Amino acid sequence: MTALTREQCQLLDQQDPLRALREQFALPDGVIYLDGNSLGARPRASTARAAEVVSEEWGTGLIRSWNTAGWFELPQRLGNKLAPLVGAGENEVVVTDTTSINLFKVLAAALRVQAMRDPSRKVIVSEASNFPTDLYIAQGLADLLQQGYSLRLVNSPAEIDAAVGADTAVLMLTHVNYKSGEMLDMAALTELAHARGALTVWDLCHSAGAVPVALNASNADYAIGCTYKYLNGGPGSPAFVWVAPALRDAFWQPLSGWWGHAAPFAMEPQYRPVDGVRRFLCGTQPITSMAMVECGLDIFAQTDMAALRTKSLQLTDLFIALVEERCRHHPLTLVTPREHARRGSQVSFEHPEGYAVMQALIERGVIGDYREPRIIRFGFTPLYTSFTEVWDAVETLRDVLDTETYRAERFHARGAVT
Amino acid sequence: MTALTREQCQLLDQQDPLRALREQFALPDGVIYLDGNSLGARPRASTARAAEVVSEEWGTGLIRSWNTAGWFELPQRLGNKLAPLVGAGENEVVVTDTTSINLFKVLAAALRVQAMRDPSRKVIVSEASNFPTDLYIAQGLADLLQQGYSLRLVNSPAEIDAAVGADTAVLMLTHVNYKSGEMLDMAALTELAHARGALTVWDLCHSAGAVPVALNASNADYAIGCTYKYLNGGPGSPAFVWVAPALRDAFWQPLSGWWGHAAPFAMEPQYRPVDGVRRFLCGTQPITSMAMVECGLDIFAQTDMAALRTKSLQLTDLFIALVEERCRHHPLTLVTPREHARRGSQVSFEHPEGYAVMQALIERGVIGDYREPRIIRFGFTPLYTSFTEVWDAVETLRDVLDTETYRAERFHARGAVT
C-alpha cells in the first residue's frame, strides 16, 4: 500500500471526531509528543485544580477539607470515574499508592486465596519481558514469604500455555507490553488460567485509557495500573487497583493501613477491614497529585474507549505504513504486532543505533523514548495526537536517518549519560 | 502560679525571635489554627511551587523533567533536607510513599535481620495506644509471614521494660503519642531494647519538626514519619524513612520496586538493590505533592530545632497554665505530661463532653481536634503559632465552657456525623 500524503493527513484531522479534545491539553510549541505512554500530557484544567487544592482546600480549608473538600473519599470517587475505562463496575476500583505497591497487595491477596484453596500452588507465572518492577515485586513477596514461593518466567506469550499448571497460584501478566506494544488476550488467558486453577493479576499500565479493557467480561481476578500515562493524571499520580467482586472480601491484604479499616476514626487497636475494594487502601494519600487525576478522567468522560480505539489504530497503522514506506532503506524492524487484536497504542521499532536515533529525534522536538536494547518507542494518544503530527514525526525520522544526524547526536548524548 | 495577661502575651510575640517565620505561612482570617499536628499550615511558597511543577515541569518539560527538573532525585534531595531535623546524616533519609507503607518496609527489614541473627525472636512489642495504623501494619505483616510472628501490646510506657525479652525481635514505638502528646525517651528505650537483643523502629509522625530528634545519637535502628503535620508538606504529602547506616544494606526490603534497583533503567529481570537508603524506594512518586514538601523544609532551614523547642515549650506551658487558671471550674483533666522531657508539641485535655466542646471551638474558629475517648487535642507549631493566639484560644474555650455553648453545638454536630 502507499501511505498517505501530508495533505491527506490534514484532511483526516479535519474530519477527526475527537479533534476538539486536543484543545483541552496544554502541549508545548515545537514538540510532537509521542511519549504519552510514559508521562501523559497535561490537561489544561490541572493548573486551576492544583491551585484550588493548594490555595483554597489546603490553605483556607486546612484540616476541615478532609470532609468539606471530599479528600477522604477521593480514592473511591476517582476509582468510580476510572472504572468504565477498564470494564469495571461501580465501587470496584480505588485510586491509591503506586502501581508497584498495589501489585504487592493484590499478589499477596491472590496467594492467600490460593493458600486457602490449595496450599501446593506456589508458583507465580509471568513473562521475562514484563515491566521489571512487576517481577521485582513478585520476587520481594516470594522472598518475604519464605515458604517455597517462586516466580516462573516465560520468554514469549506462546509459552504461557505450557507454564501454567497444577503448581501455579497466579498468572501475572501485563496486558500491553511496555516495550513491544503487544497486547495479550485477557479473556483467553484468564480462561486458560482458571481452567488450571490459577488466578490472574493484570497490569494495565499501558492499557488504561489506551485500549478497551473488559475486566469483568474477561472474568479477570485482580488488576492494577497507573494513571500518569494514557490517563494523563500528572507526574507520578497515584495508581489504581481493581479486584473481582467475588474475591474482594476474601482476604484483607497485608498492607493493612488505617484507610482500609472499617472504622478509621474509631482508633481501634485491631485491624478490621472495611467491606469492598476500599480495604485495598492503606495510608494517607497525596491529595494534590491525586486531585489532578480527575482532570484527565473528565476528558475521557467526553468520549468512549471505542472511539479512542478506532483513532488509535488509525494512528498506529499510519505510523507503521509511513515509516515502512519512507524509511525503507534503513535498518528498522517493526517490533509491535501488525495484527490489530494484538496491538496496544504504541509502535516500537528496533534500530541498531536506536539510542542515538531517539536522541536526535528528541533534539528536533519529536519526543518518543528509547528502551534497551535498540528499541525506539512511540506512543499514540488519540486524545491529543493528530494525523499530521504522525506524518511530521515520520518525516523527521526519515531526515534524521537519511542525513545520519544521529551519528553526531550519539556522540553528544553518550557523553551526557556516561 | 498566675498565668499571663493578654498584654504580656503580645509582648512575648513582639520579642519572639521566630515571629518573622509566620509571615511565610498563609493562614485564613478568623482562625486560630491549633491542628498543625494533623495537617500543617500552608507555606506561601507552595502555590508558586505547585504551579511551576504543573505548568512548566509537567506541561512544558513533559517526560524530560524526570532529568531536567530533578524529579528522579527528589526523594533523596528532600531526605537530605529533612535529615538534620531528626538527627540523621547525609544520604540516610528518603522521602517516599506513606508512613504506613514505610513502616511495613522497615518492620519487614528488621524482622529479616533478626531472623538471620536469632530466628526465635518473633515478637513485635508496641503500645496499645500507638497510632492504630502502626498496629494494623504490624498485624498485616505478622499475618502475611505466617511463621509465628505476633504483636505484644503494653498499656503504658512503664510496662515496656517487662515486655521486651529474649523473644522480642522489634520494639516498635511512636516517639510522641498522637493522643496524649507524651514523648518517650528514645535513647533510653533504644538502649533497653539493644541490651535485650531487640531492634527499634520509631514512628516520628508527631516528632519531626515538633521536637528535637537524635536518631543517630540515640543509636536508633529504623525510623519513619510523615511530612504533612509539623513539616507542613501539604495534604497527604509523602512520608520519610531512615535506617541506621550499619543496617541499611543488610536486607532488601520486600516492597522491592524499580526505584530501589541498582540500575532502574537497565530493565533487568532480577531485582538488585541499590546500595544505601534508596533501596527503600519502591515505585514512581507523586511529584506535585512531593515537590511542595520542600517549601516546608526550606522554612525550617531558617531556624533550628533548639529554637523551635524553646518556643514550643513556652507555648504549651502557657496553654496549660491559662486553661488551668481560667477554666478551673470545669471538668478538664490534663492528659499531656507536665514534665518538659516527656512532652511533645501538643496539649490534650479530657473533658466528659470533649466532642461537643471541640465542635463549639471549631465553630468559633479555634481549630483543634477531638480523639476518642473524650480528648480535646491542641497542636502548637512554633513556626506560626503566637502567644496571643494561645491566650485567645483559651479565652474562647473558657467562654464555650462558661456559657455551655457546646451543649447546643453538640446537638447540631452529632446530627451531622451520625
PDB file of C-alpha atoms in Angstrom, chain B residues 259-417:
ATOM      1  CA  TRP B 259      13.106   2.900  42.113  1.00  0.00           C
ATOM      2  CA  GLY B 260      15.171   0.915  44.608  1.00  0.00           C
ATOM      3  CA  HIS B 261      17.045  -1.019  41.920  1.00  0.00           C
ATOM      4  CA  ALA B 262      20.764  -0.514  41.399  1.00  0.00           C
ATOM      5  CA  ALA B 263      20.130   0.194  37.699  1.00  0.00           C
ATOM      6  CA  PRO B 264      16.481   1.214  37.309  1.00  0.00           C
ATOM      7  CA  PHE B 265      16.711   1.860  33.581  1.00  0.00           C
ATOM      8  CA  ALA B 266      18.672  -1.249  32.682  1.00  0.00           C
ATOM      9  CA  MET B 267      15.386  -3.153  32.896  1.00  0.00           C
ATOM     10  CA  GLU B 268      16.995  -6.257  34.360  1.00  0.00           C
ATOM     11  CA  PRO B 269      14.531  -9.034  35.185  1.00  0.00           C
ATOM     12  CA  GLN B 270      16.198  -9.702  38.568  1.00  0.00           C
ATOM     13  CA  TYR B 271      15.912  -7.289  41.466  1.00  0.00           C
ATOM     14  CA  ARG B 272      19.251  -5.971  42.629  1.00  0.00           C
ATOM     15  CA  PRO B 273      19.018  -3.312  45.340  1.00  0.00           C
ATOM     16  CA  VAL B 274      20.983  -0.117  45.122  1.00  0.00           C
ATOM     17  CA  ASP B 275      23.399   0.497  47.972  1.00  0.00           C
ATOM     18  CA  GLY B 276      22.191   2.842  50.645  1.00  0.00           C
ATOM     19  CA  VAL B 277      18.841   4.153  51.767  1.00  0.00           C
ATOM     20  CA  ARG B 278      17.451   4.477  48.234  1.00  0.00           C
ATOM     21  CA  ARG B 279      16.724   0.755  48.382  1.00  0.00           C
ATOM     22  CA  PHE B 280      13.729   1.773  50.489  1.00  0.00           C
ATOM     23  CA  LEU B 281      12.212   3.401  47.421  1.00  0.00           C
ATOM     24  CA  CYS B 282       9.665   1.369  45.501  1.00  0.00           C
ATOM     25  CA  GLY B 283       7.502   2.872  42.739  1.00  0.00           C
ATOM     26  CA  THR B 284       7.117   6.188  40.922  1.00  0.00           C
ATOM     27  CA  GLN B 285       6.339   9.004  43.336  1.00  0.00           C
ATOM     28  CA  PRO B 286       3.595  11.692  43.238  1.00  0.00           C
ATOM     29  CA  ILE B 287       5.801  14.554  42.136  1.00  0.00           C
ATOM     30  CA  THR B 288       3.462  17.508  42.646  1.00  0.00           C
ATOM     31  CA  SER B 289       2.661  16.543  46.218  1.00  0.00           C
ATOM     32  CA  MET B 290       6.291  15.691  46.879  1.00  0.00           C
ATOM     33  CA  ALA B 291       7.741  18.889  45.443  1.00  0.00           C
ATOM     34  CA  MET B 292       5.773  21.022  47.903  1.00  0.00           C
ATOM     35  CA  VAL B 293       7.441  19.255  50.840  1.00  0.00           C
ATOM     36  CA  GLU B 294      10.469  21.363  50.029  1.00  0.00           C
ATOM     37  CA  CYS B 295       8.579  24.601  50.753  1.00  0.00           C
ATOM     38  CA  GLY B 296       8.044  23.465  54.328  1.00  0.00           C
ATOM     39  CA  LEU B 297      11.592  22.224  54.772  1.00  0.00           C
ATOM     40  CA  ASP B 298      13.003  25.492  53.441  1.00  0.00           C
ATOM     41  CA  ILE B 299      11.366  27.342  56.323  1.00  0.00           C
ATOM     42  CA  PHE B 300      12.959  25.023  58.863  1.00  0.00           C
ATOM     43  CA  ALA B 301      16.324  25.757  57.278  1.00  0.00           C
ATOM     44  CA  GLN B 302      15.965  29.348  58.532  1.00  0.00           C
ATOM     45  CA  THR B 303      15.947  28.288  62.192  1.00  0.00           C
ATOM     46  CA  ASP B 304      16.834  25.205  64.210  1.00  0.00           C
ATOM     47  CA  MET B 305      15.083  22.660  66.366  1.00  0.00           C
ATOM     48  CA  ALA B 306      16.540  24.059  69.584  1.00  0.00           C
ATOM     49  CA  ALA B 307      14.923  27.457  68.989  1.00  0.00           C
ATOM     50  CA  LEU B 308      11.686  25.810  67.969  1.00  0.00           C
ATOM     51  CA  ARG B 309      11.708  23.596  71.058  1.00  0.00           C
ATOM     52  CA  THR B 310      12.187  26.583  73.340  1.00  0.00           C
ATOM     53  CA  LYS B 311       9.169  28.339  71.904  1.00  0.00           C
ATOM     54  CA  SER B 312       7.143  25.128  71.729  1.00  0.00           C
ATOM     55  CA  LEU B 313       7.549  24.554  75.462  1.00  0.00           C
ATOM     56  CA  GLN B 314       6.692  28.186  76.177  1.00  0.00           C
ATOM     57  CA  LEU B 315       3.513  27.814  74.139  1.00  0.00           C
ATOM     58  CA  THR B 316       2.413  24.551  75.727  1.00  0.00           C
ATOM     59  CA  ASP B 317       3.343  25.737  79.238  1.00  0.00           C
ATOM     60  CA  LEU B 318       1.307  28.880  78.662  1.00  0.00           C
ATOM     61  CA  PHE B 319      -1.677  26.969  77.308  1.00  0.00           C
ATOM     62  CA  ILE B 320      -1.710  24.572  80.263  1.00  0.00           C
ATOM     63  CA  ALA B 321      -1.372  27.398  82.788  1.00  0.00           C
ATOM     64  CA  LEU B 322      -4.090  29.510  81.175  1.00  0.00           C
ATOM     65  CA  VAL B 323      -6.549  26.635  80.882  1.00  0.00           C
ATOM     66  CA  GLU B 324      -5.947  25.528  84.451  1.00  0.00           C
ATOM     67  CA  GLU B 325      -6.404  29.064  85.730  1.00  0.00           C
ATOM     68  CA  ARG B 326      -9.228  30.357  83.573  1.00  0.00           C
ATOM     69  CA  CYS B 327     -11.226  27.130  83.108  1.00  0.00           C
ATOM     70  CA  ARG B 328     -10.576  25.756  86.580  1.00  0.00           C
ATOM     71  CA  HIS B 329     -14.239  25.274  87.424  1.00  0.00           C
ATOM     72  CA  HIS B 330     -14.746  22.895  84.520  1.00  0.00           C
ATOM     73  CA  PRO B 331     -14.090  19.145  84.383  1.00  0.00           C
ATOM     74  CA  LEU B 332     -10.903  19.329  82.329  1.00  0.00           C
ATOM     75  CA  THR B 333      -8.124  16.838  83.071  1.00  0.00           C
ATOM     76  CA  LEU B 334      -4.668  17.346  81.636  1.00  0.00           C
ATOM     77  CA  VAL B 335      -3.544  14.247  79.730  1.00  0.00           C
ATOM     78  CA  THR B 336      -0.219  15.555  78.451  1.00  0.00           C
ATOM     79  CA  PRO B 337       2.787  15.263  80.809  1.00  0.00           C
ATOM     80  CA  ARG B 338       3.762  18.420  82.648  1.00  0.00           C
ATOM     81  CA  GLU B 339       7.389  17.366  82.611  1.00  0.00           C
ATOM     82  CA  HIS B 340       9.131  19.003  79.662  1.00  0.00           C
ATOM     83  CA  ALA B 341      11.254  15.970  78.844  1.00  0.00           C
ATOM     84  CA  ARG B 342       8.094  13.918  78.388  1.00  0.00           C
ATOM     85  CA  ARG B 343       6.068  16.413  76.365  1.00  0.00           C
ATOM     86  CA  GLY B 344       5.773  16.782  72.608  1.00  0.00           C
ATOM     87  CA  SER B 345       4.395  19.917  70.968  1.00  0.00           C
ATOM     88  CA  GLN B 346       0.719  19.367  71.728  1.00  0.00           C
ATOM     89  CA  VAL B 347      -1.557  19.562  74.759  1.00  0.00           C
ATOM     90  CA  SER B 348      -4.510  17.246  75.356  1.00  0.00           C
ATOM     91  CA  PHE B 349      -7.241  17.537  77.939  1.00  0.00           C
ATOM     92  CA  GLU B 350     -10.012  15.147  78.755  1.00  0.00           C
ATOM     93  CA  HIS B 351     -13.496  16.585  79.077  1.00  0.00           C
ATOM     94  CA  PRO B 352     -16.656  14.475  79.521  1.00  0.00           C
ATOM     95  CA  GLU B 353     -18.224  16.318  76.599  1.00  0.00           C
ATOM     96  CA  GLY B 354     -14.990  16.560  74.627  1.00  0.00           C
ATOM     97  CA  TYR B 355     -16.516  16.031  71.226  1.00  0.00           C
ATOM     98  CA  ALA B 356     -19.127  18.754  71.693  1.00  0.00           C
ATOM     99  CA  VAL B 357     -16.629  21.158  73.217  1.00  0.00           C
ATOM    100  CA  MET B 358     -14.323  20.796  70.224  1.00  0.00           C
ATOM    101  CA  GLN B 359     -17.177  21.277  67.771  1.00  0.00           C
ATOM    102  CA  ALA B 360     -18.099  24.517  69.544  1.00  0.00           C
ATOM    103  CA  LEU B 361     -14.491  25.699  69.441  1.00  0.00           C
ATOM    104  CA  ILE B 362     -14.179  24.969  65.730  1.00  0.00           C
ATOM    105  CA  GLU B 363     -17.433  26.791  65.121  1.00  0.00           C
ATOM    106  CA  ARG B 364     -15.763  29.840  66.665  1.00  0.00           C
ATOM    107  CA  GLY B 365     -12.588  29.484  64.627  1.00  0.00           C
ATOM    108  CA  VAL B 366     -10.357  27.761  67.185  1.00  0.00           C
ATOM    109  CA  ILE B 367      -9.345  24.634  65.296  1.00  0.00           C
ATOM    110  CA  GLY B 368      -8.014  21.763  67.354  1.00  0.00           C
ATOM    111  CA  ASP B 369      -9.293  18.240  67.119  1.00  0.00           C
ATOM    112  CA  TYR B 370     -11.037  15.509  69.011  1.00  0.00           C
ATOM    113  CA  ARG B 371      -9.809  11.990  69.644  1.00  0.00           C
ATOM    114  CA  GLU B 372     -11.771   9.164  71.196  1.00  0.00           C
ATOM    115  CA  PRO B 373     -12.474   8.978  74.045  1.00  0.00           C
ATOM    116  CA  ARG B 374     -13.195  12.444  75.414  1.00  0.00           C
ATOM    117  CA  ILE B 375      -9.869  14.022  74.376  1.00  0.00           C
ATOM    118  CA  ILE B 376      -9.588  17.537  73.008  1.00  0.00           C
ATOM    119  CA  ARG B 377      -6.209  17.991  71.410  1.00  0.00           C
ATOM    120  CA  PHE B 378      -4.334  21.189  70.561  1.00  0.00           C
ATOM    121  CA  GLY B 379      -1.170  21.262  68.487  1.00  0.00           C
ATOM    122  CA  PHE B 380       1.321  24.120  68.807  1.00  0.00           C
ATOM    123  CA  THR B 381       3.600  24.830  65.901  1.00  0.00           C
ATOM    124  CA  PRO B 382       6.184  27.405  66.935  1.00  0.00           C
ATOM    125  CA  LEU B 383       6.799  28.362  63.310  1.00  0.00           C
ATOM    126  CA  TYR B 384       3.437  30.082  63.118  1.00  0.00           C
ATOM    127  CA  THR B 385       1.569  29.948  66.443  1.00  0.00           C
ATOM    128  CA  SER B 386       1.715  33.147  68.522  1.00  0.00           C
ATOM    129  CA  PHE B 387       1.413  33.614  72.267  1.00  0.00           C
ATOM    130  CA  THR B 388      -1.556  35.911  71.768  1.00  0.00           C
ATOM    131  CA  GLU B 389      -3.324  33.172  69.829  1.00  0.00           C
ATOM    132  CA  VAL B 390      -2.806  30.842  72.762  1.00  0.00           C
ATOM    133  CA  TRP B 391      -4.388  33.425  75.050  1.00  0.00           C
ATOM    134  CA  ASP B 392      -7.307  33.982  72.685  1.00  0.00           C
ATOM    135  CA  ALA B 393      -7.851  30.250  72.199  1.00  0.00           C
ATOM    136  CA  VAL B 394      -8.110  29.723  75.941  1.00  0.00           C
ATOM    137  CA  GLU B 395     -10.470  32.671  76.232  1.00  0.00           C
ATOM    138  CA  THR B 396     -12.700  31.079  73.599  1.00  0.00           C
ATOM    139  CA  LEU B 397     -12.529  27.771  75.423  1.00  0.00           C
ATOM    140  CA  ARG B 398     -13.433  29.498  78.683  1.00  0.00           C
ATOM    141  CA  ASP B 399     -16.395  31.202  77.089  1.00  0.00           C
ATOM    142  CA  VAL B 400     -17.608  27.992  75.411  1.00  0.00           C
ATOM    143  CA  LEU B 401     -17.450  26.195  78.738  1.00  0.00           C
ATOM    144  CA  ASP B 402     -18.855  29.006  80.891  1.00  0.00           C
ATOM    145  CA  THR B 403     -21.785  29.682  78.571  1.00  0.00           C
ATOM    146  CA  GLU B 404     -22.259  25.996  77.811  1.00  0.00           C
ATOM    147  CA  THR B 405     -22.401  26.844  74.100  1.00  0.00           C
ATOM    148  CA  TYR B 406     -21.140  23.338  73.424  1.00  0.00           C
ATOM    149  CA  ARG B 407     -24.402  21.828  74.577  1.00  0.00           C
ATOM    150  CA  ALA B 408     -26.212  23.452  71.657  1.00  0.00           C
ATOM    151  CA  GLU B 409     -23.324  22.699  69.332  1.00  0.00           C
ATOM    152  CA  ARG B 410     -23.320  19.079  70.361  1.00  0.00           C
ATOM    153  CA  PHE B 411     -26.841  18.530  69.134  1.00  0.00           C
ATOM    154  CA  HIS B 412     -26.017  20.094  65.807  1.00  0.00           C
ATOM    155  CA  ALA B 413     -22.696  18.294  65.427  1.00  0.00           C
ATOM    156  CA  ARG B 414     -23.882  14.851  66.419  1.00  0.00           C
ATOM    157  CA  GLY B 415     -26.655  15.213  63.888  1.00  0.00           C
ATOM    158  CA  ALA B 416     -24.095  15.953  61.232  1.00  0.00           C
ATOM    159  CA  VAL B 417     -21.902  12.932  61.844  1.00  0.00           C
TER     160      VAL B 417
END
